[in-house]
Amino acid sequence: MPVHGADDREKNMETGLAVLFGVCCSVTDCKRRKITLSVLLAGAAAGCILSGIRIWQGTESAWGNGLQQVFRAVCLESVVILTAGKVGSGDAGMLLVFGLLLGWKACVSILCMGCLLIGVVAGCGMGIGVLHQNSRLPFAPFLFAATV
């Protein structure tokens, strides 16, 4: 049986933290209809610690990583503005933390897959008459499902 290296353990840790964070966000979004700041800050702290570890190990540069995070934050907040509040700031923060934990490429994939999933569920719900055009669905569970 092959022995897994440090890279595999690190990826498992990142994935495990992302799953734990996704569960916390999904539960708070479904219960409170918003993602609380404390959950977002806890996820951001974990993501910053992992980024610091990657920078210390030399697998990422501090300058490049910092610019990527600022660029991601601006892009995600622009999604909130462009959708006129349909996607909340908590969802954008959730995606930002996923980007910190899993990387920006995974963040883009999660956003696209989450939009596809919620579109299918909303379309089916409207088709059978359970949902209406102005119905509100929490987005965090779909982002979490896209992460898994």
PDB file of C-alpha atoms in Angstrom:
ATOM      1  CA  MET A   1       0.000   0.000   0.000  1.00  0.00           C
ATOM      2  CA  PRO A   2       1.527   3.357  -0.975  1.00  0.00           C
ATOM      3  CA  VAL A   3       2.327   5.847   1.735  1.00  0.00           C
ATOM      4  CA  HIS A   4       0.741   9.233   1.236  1.00  0.00           C
ATOM      5  CA  GLY A   5       3.083  12.199   1.316  1.00  0.00           C
ATOM      6  CA  ALA A   6       2.757  15.563   2.983  1.00  0.00           C
ATOM      7  CA  ASP A   7       0.982  16.978  -0.085  1.00  0.00           C
ATOM      8  CA  ASP A   8      -1.837  14.439   0.283  1.00  0.00           C
ATOM      9  CA  ARG A   9      -2.225  15.196   3.988  1.00  0.00           C
ATOM     10  CA  GLU A  10      -2.260  18.921   3.297  1.00  0.00           C
ATOM     11  CA  LYS A  11      -4.907  18.526   0.562  1.00  0.00           C
ATOM     12  CA  ASN A  12      -7.007  16.379   2.912  1.00  0.00           C
ATOM     13  CA  MET A  13      -6.746  19.043   5.610  1.00  0.00           C
ATOM     14  CA  GLU A  14      -7.770  21.796   3.167  1.00  0.00           C
ATOM     15  CA  THR A  15     -10.676  19.728   1.879  1.00  0.00           C
ATOM     16  CA  GLY A  16     -11.780  18.794   5.401  1.00  0.00           C
ATOM     17  CA  LEU A  17     -11.756  22.437   6.505  1.00  0.00           C
ATOM     18  CA  ALA A  18     -13.692  23.432   3.382  1.00  0.00           C
ATOM     19  CA  VAL A  19     -16.329  20.768   4.075  1.00  0.00           C
ATOM     20  CA  LEU A  20     -16.628  21.801   7.739  1.00  0.00           C
ATOM     21  CA  PHE A  21     -16.908  25.451   6.740  1.00  0.00           C
ATOM     22  CA  GLY A  22     -19.496  24.612   4.065  1.00  0.00           C
ATOM     23  CA  VAL A  23     -21.651  22.718   6.555  1.00  0.00           C
ATOM     24  CA  CYS A  24     -21.530  25.610   9.045  1.00  0.00           C
ATOM     25  CA  CYS A  25     -22.450  28.145   6.355  1.00  0.00           C
ATOM     26  CA  SER A  26     -25.261  25.990   4.984  1.00  0.00           C
ATOM     27  CA  VAL A  27     -26.818  25.452   8.402  1.00  0.00           C
ATOM     28  CA  THR A  28     -26.689  29.133   9.358  1.00  0.00           C
ATOM     29  CA  ASP A  29     -27.980  30.212   5.935  1.00  0.00           C
ATOM     30  CA  CYS A  30     -30.943  27.829   6.147  1.00  0.00           C
ATOM     31  CA  LYS A  31     -31.773  28.656   9.787  1.00  0.00           C
ATOM     32  CA  ARG A  32     -31.129  32.409   9.888  1.00  0.00           C
ATOM     33  CA  ARG A  33     -31.439  33.284   6.186  1.00  0.00           C
ATOM     34  CA  LYS A  34     -27.946  34.776   6.313  1.00  0.00           C
ATOM     35  CA  ILE A  35     -24.396  33.621   6.952  1.00  0.00           C
ATOM     36  CA  THR A  36     -23.179  35.101  10.212  1.00  0.00           C
ATOM     37  CA  LEU A  37     -20.015  37.132  10.431  1.00  0.00           C
ATOM     38  CA  SER A  38     -18.561  34.833  13.095  1.00  0.00           C
ATOM     39  CA  VAL A  39     -18.736  31.825  10.747  1.00  0.00           C
ATOM     40  CA  LEU A  40     -17.150  33.825   7.917  1.00  0.00           C
ATOM     41  CA  LEU A  41     -14.376  35.112  10.177  1.00  0.00           C
ATOM     42  CA  ALA A  42     -13.607  31.618  11.475  1.00  0.00           C
ATOM     43  CA  GLY A  43     -13.335  30.321   7.908  1.00  0.00           C
ATOM     44  CA  ALA A  44     -11.239  33.301   6.834  1.00  0.00           C
ATOM     45  CA  ALA A  45      -8.887  32.757   9.781  1.00  0.00           C
ATOM     46  CA  ALA A  46      -8.428  29.096   8.815  1.00  0.00           C
ATOM     47  CA  GLY A  47      -7.838  30.096   5.191  1.00  0.00           C
ATOM     48  CA  CYS A  48      -5.301  32.751   6.167  1.00  0.00           C
ATOM     49  CA  ILE A  49      -3.443  30.270   8.367  1.00  0.00           C
ATOM     50  CA  LEU A  50      -3.290  27.759   5.511  1.00  0.00           C
ATOM     51  CA  SER A  51      -2.132  30.482   3.120  1.00  0.00           C
ATOM     52  CA  GLY A  52       0.557  31.464   5.624  1.00  0.00           C
ATOM     53  CA  ILE A  53       1.712  27.864   5.817  1.00  0.00           C
ATOM     54  CA  ARG A  54       1.881  27.670   2.014  1.00  0.00           C
ATOM     55  CA  ILE A  55       3.866  30.919   1.870  1.00  0.00           C
ATOM     56  CA  TRP A  56       6.221  29.720   4.623  1.00  0.00           C
ATOM     57  CA  GLN A  57       6.773  26.432   2.775  1.00  0.00           C
ATOM     58  CA  GLY A  58       7.509  28.338  -0.430  1.00  0.00           C
ATOM     59  CA  THR A  59       4.645  26.874  -2.466  1.00  0.00           C
ATOM     60  CA  GLU A  60       2.996  30.322  -2.816  1.00  0.00           C
ATOM     61  CA  SER A  61       4.329  33.857  -2.928  1.00  0.00           C
ATOM     62  CA  ALA A  62       3.049  36.402  -0.447  1.00  0.00           C
ATOM     63  CA  TRP A  63       2.677  39.135  -3.062  1.00  0.00           C
ATOM     64  CA  GLY A  64       0.820  36.965  -5.567  1.00  0.00           C
ATOM     65  CA  ASN A  65      -1.416  35.470  -2.915  1.00  0.00           C
ATOM     66  CA  GLY A  66      -2.323  38.880  -1.482  1.00  0.00           C
ATOM     67  CA  LEU A  67      -3.201  40.311  -4.877  1.00  0.00           C
ATOM     68  CA  GLN A  68      -5.290  37.256  -5.721  1.00  0.00           C
ATOM     69  CA  GLN A  69      -7.303  37.640  -2.518  1.00  0.00           C
ATOM     70  CA  VAL A  70      -7.994  41.329  -3.146  1.00  0.00           C
ATOM     71  CA  PHE A  71      -8.983  40.593  -6.753  1.00  0.00           C
ATOM     72  CA  ARG A  72     -11.294  37.782  -5.628  1.00  0.00           C
ATOM     73  CA  ALA A  73     -12.941  39.962  -3.002  1.00  0.00           C
ATOM     74  CA  VAL A  74     -13.612  42.708  -5.546  1.00  0.00           C
ATOM     75  CA  CYS A  75     -15.021  40.218  -8.067  1.00  0.00           C
ATOM     76  CA  LEU A  76     -17.269  38.521  -5.540  1.00  0.00           C
ATOM     77  CA  GLU A  77     -18.611  41.775  -4.137  1.00  0.00           C
ATOM     78  CA  SER A  78     -19.318  42.909  -7.710  1.00  0.00           C
ATOM     79  CA  VAL A  79     -21.460  39.759  -8.090  1.00  0.00           C
ATOM     80  CA  VAL A  80     -23.472  40.940  -5.070  1.00  0.00           C
ATOM     81  CA  ILE A  81     -23.929  44.382  -6.633  1.00  0.00           C
ATOM     82  CA  LEU A  82     -24.741  43.090 -10.135  1.00  0.00           C
ATOM     83  CA  THR A  83     -27.367  40.630  -8.903  1.00  0.00           C
ATOM     84  CA  ALA A  84     -29.111  43.415  -6.966  1.00  0.00           C
ATOM     85  CA  GLY A  85     -28.925  41.539  -3.684  1.00  0.00           C
ATOM     86  CA  LYS A  86     -30.060  38.131  -4.998  1.00  0.00           C
ATOM     87  CA  VAL A  87     -26.634  36.788  -4.027  1.00  0.00           C
ATOM     88  CA  GLY A  88     -25.843  38.057  -0.551  1.00  0.00           C
ATOM     89  CA  SER A  89     -22.576  39.282   0.919  1.00  0.00           C
ATOM     90  CA  GLY A  90     -22.435  36.126   3.046  1.00  0.00           C
ATOM     91  CA  ASP A  91     -22.433  33.983  -0.083  1.00  0.00           C
ATOM     92  CA  ALA A  92     -19.651  36.100  -1.542  1.00  0.00           C
ATOM     93  CA  GLY A  93     -17.716  35.765   1.712  1.00  0.00           C
ATOM     94  CA  MET A  94     -18.285  32.016   1.657  1.00  0.00           C
ATOM     95  CA  LEU A  95     -16.820  31.842  -1.853  1.00  0.00           C
ATOM     96  CA  LEU A  96     -13.879  33.967  -0.751  1.00  0.00           C
ATOM     97  CA  VAL A  97     -13.097  31.540   2.071  1.00  0.00           C
ATOM     98  CA  PHE A  98     -13.423  28.594  -0.323  1.00  0.00           C
ATOM     99  CA  GLY A  99     -10.903  30.411  -2.505  1.00  0.00           C
ATOM    100  CA  LEU A 100      -8.537  30.773   0.450  1.00  0.00           C
ATOM    101  CA  LEU A 101      -8.877  27.114   1.344  1.00  0.00           C
ATOM    102  CA  LEU A 102      -9.029  25.466  -2.077  1.00  0.00           C
ATOM    103  CA  GLY A 103      -7.603  28.012  -4.538  1.00  0.00           C
ATOM    104  CA  TRP A 104      -9.155  30.434  -6.989  1.00  0.00           C
ATOM    105  CA  LYS A 105      -9.741  27.846  -9.726  1.00  0.00           C
ATOM    106  CA  ALA A 106     -11.849  25.764  -7.363  1.00  0.00           C
ATOM    107  CA  CYS A 107     -13.692  28.940  -6.315  1.00  0.00           C
ATOM    108  CA  VAL A 108     -14.727  29.646  -9.923  1.00  0.00           C
ATOM    109  CA  SER A 109     -15.817  26.027 -10.413  1.00  0.00           C
ATOM    110  CA  ILE A 110     -17.817  26.106  -7.169  1.00  0.00           C
ATOM    111  CA  LEU A 111     -19.607  29.303  -8.218  1.00  0.00           C
ATOM    112  CA  CYS A 112     -20.506  27.939 -11.657  1.00  0.00           C
ATOM    113  CA  MET A 113     -21.652  24.567 -10.329  1.00  0.00           C
ATOM    114  CA  GLY A 114     -23.612  26.208  -7.488  1.00  0.00           C
ATOM    115  CA  CYS A 115     -25.453  28.434  -9.974  1.00  0.00           C
ATOM    116  CA  LEU A 116     -26.210  25.414 -12.138  1.00  0.00           C
ATOM    117  CA  LEU A 117     -27.504  23.404  -9.169  1.00  0.00           C
ATOM    118  CA  ILE A 118     -29.736  26.167  -7.827  1.00  0.00           C
ATOM    119  CA  GLY A 119     -31.027  26.817 -11.341  1.00  0.00           C
ATOM    120  CA  VAL A 120     -32.022  23.180 -11.788  1.00  0.00           C
ATOM    121  CA  VAL A 121     -33.689  23.009  -8.370  1.00  0.00           C
ATOM    122  CA  ALA A 122     -35.498  26.333  -8.891  1.00  0.00           C
ATOM    123  CA  GLY A 123     -36.623  25.292 -12.366  1.00  0.00           C
ATOM    124  CA  CYS A 124     -37.963  21.958 -11.119  1.00  0.00           C
ATOM    125  CA  GLY A 125     -39.613  23.670  -8.147  1.00  0.00           C
ATOM    126  CA  MET A 126     -41.313  26.178 -10.400  1.00  0.00           C
ATOM    127  CA  GLY A 127     -42.303  23.415 -12.819  1.00  0.00           C
ATOM    128  CA  ILE A 128     -44.168  21.459 -10.156  1.00  0.00           C
ATOM    129  CA  GLY A 129     -45.596  24.612  -8.576  1.00  0.00           C
ATOM    130  CA  VAL A 130     -43.750  24.503  -5.245  1.00  0.00           C
ATOM    131  CA  LEU A 131     -41.678  27.640  -5.944  1.00  0.00           C
ATOM    132  CA  HIS A 132     -42.715  30.939  -7.488  1.00  0.00           C
ATOM    133  CA  GLN A 133     -40.742  33.610  -9.303  1.00  0.00           C
ATOM    134  CA  ASN A 134     -40.144  35.616  -6.118  1.00  0.00           C
ATOM    135  CA  SER A 135     -39.314  32.613  -3.901  1.00  0.00           C
ATOM    136  CA  ARG A 136     -36.063  32.868  -1.974  1.00  0.00           C
ATOM    137  CA  LEU A 137     -33.683  29.933  -1.779  1.00  0.00           C
ATOM    138  CA  PRO A 138     -30.569  29.887   0.419  1.00  0.00           C
ATOM    139  CA  PHE A 139     -27.521  29.759  -1.876  1.00  0.00           C
ATOM    140  CA  ALA A 140     -25.002  28.371   0.652  1.00  0.00           C
ATOM    141  CA  PRO A 141     -26.244  24.753   0.536  1.00  0.00           C
ATOM    142  CA  PHE A 142     -25.841  24.759  -3.250  1.00  0.00           C
ATOM    143  CA  LEU A 143     -22.323  26.179  -2.980  1.00  0.00           C
ATOM    144  CA  PHE A 144     -21.546  23.494  -0.439  1.00  0.00           C
ATOM    145  CA  ALA A 145     -22.975  20.770  -2.685  1.00  0.00           C
ATOM    146  CA  ALA A 146     -20.831  22.094  -5.523  1.00  0.00           C
ATOM    147  CA  THR A 147     -17.769  21.892  -3.262  1.00  0.00           C
ATOM    148  CA  VAL A 148     -18.376  18.256  -2.413  1.00  0.00           C
TER     149      VAL A 148
END
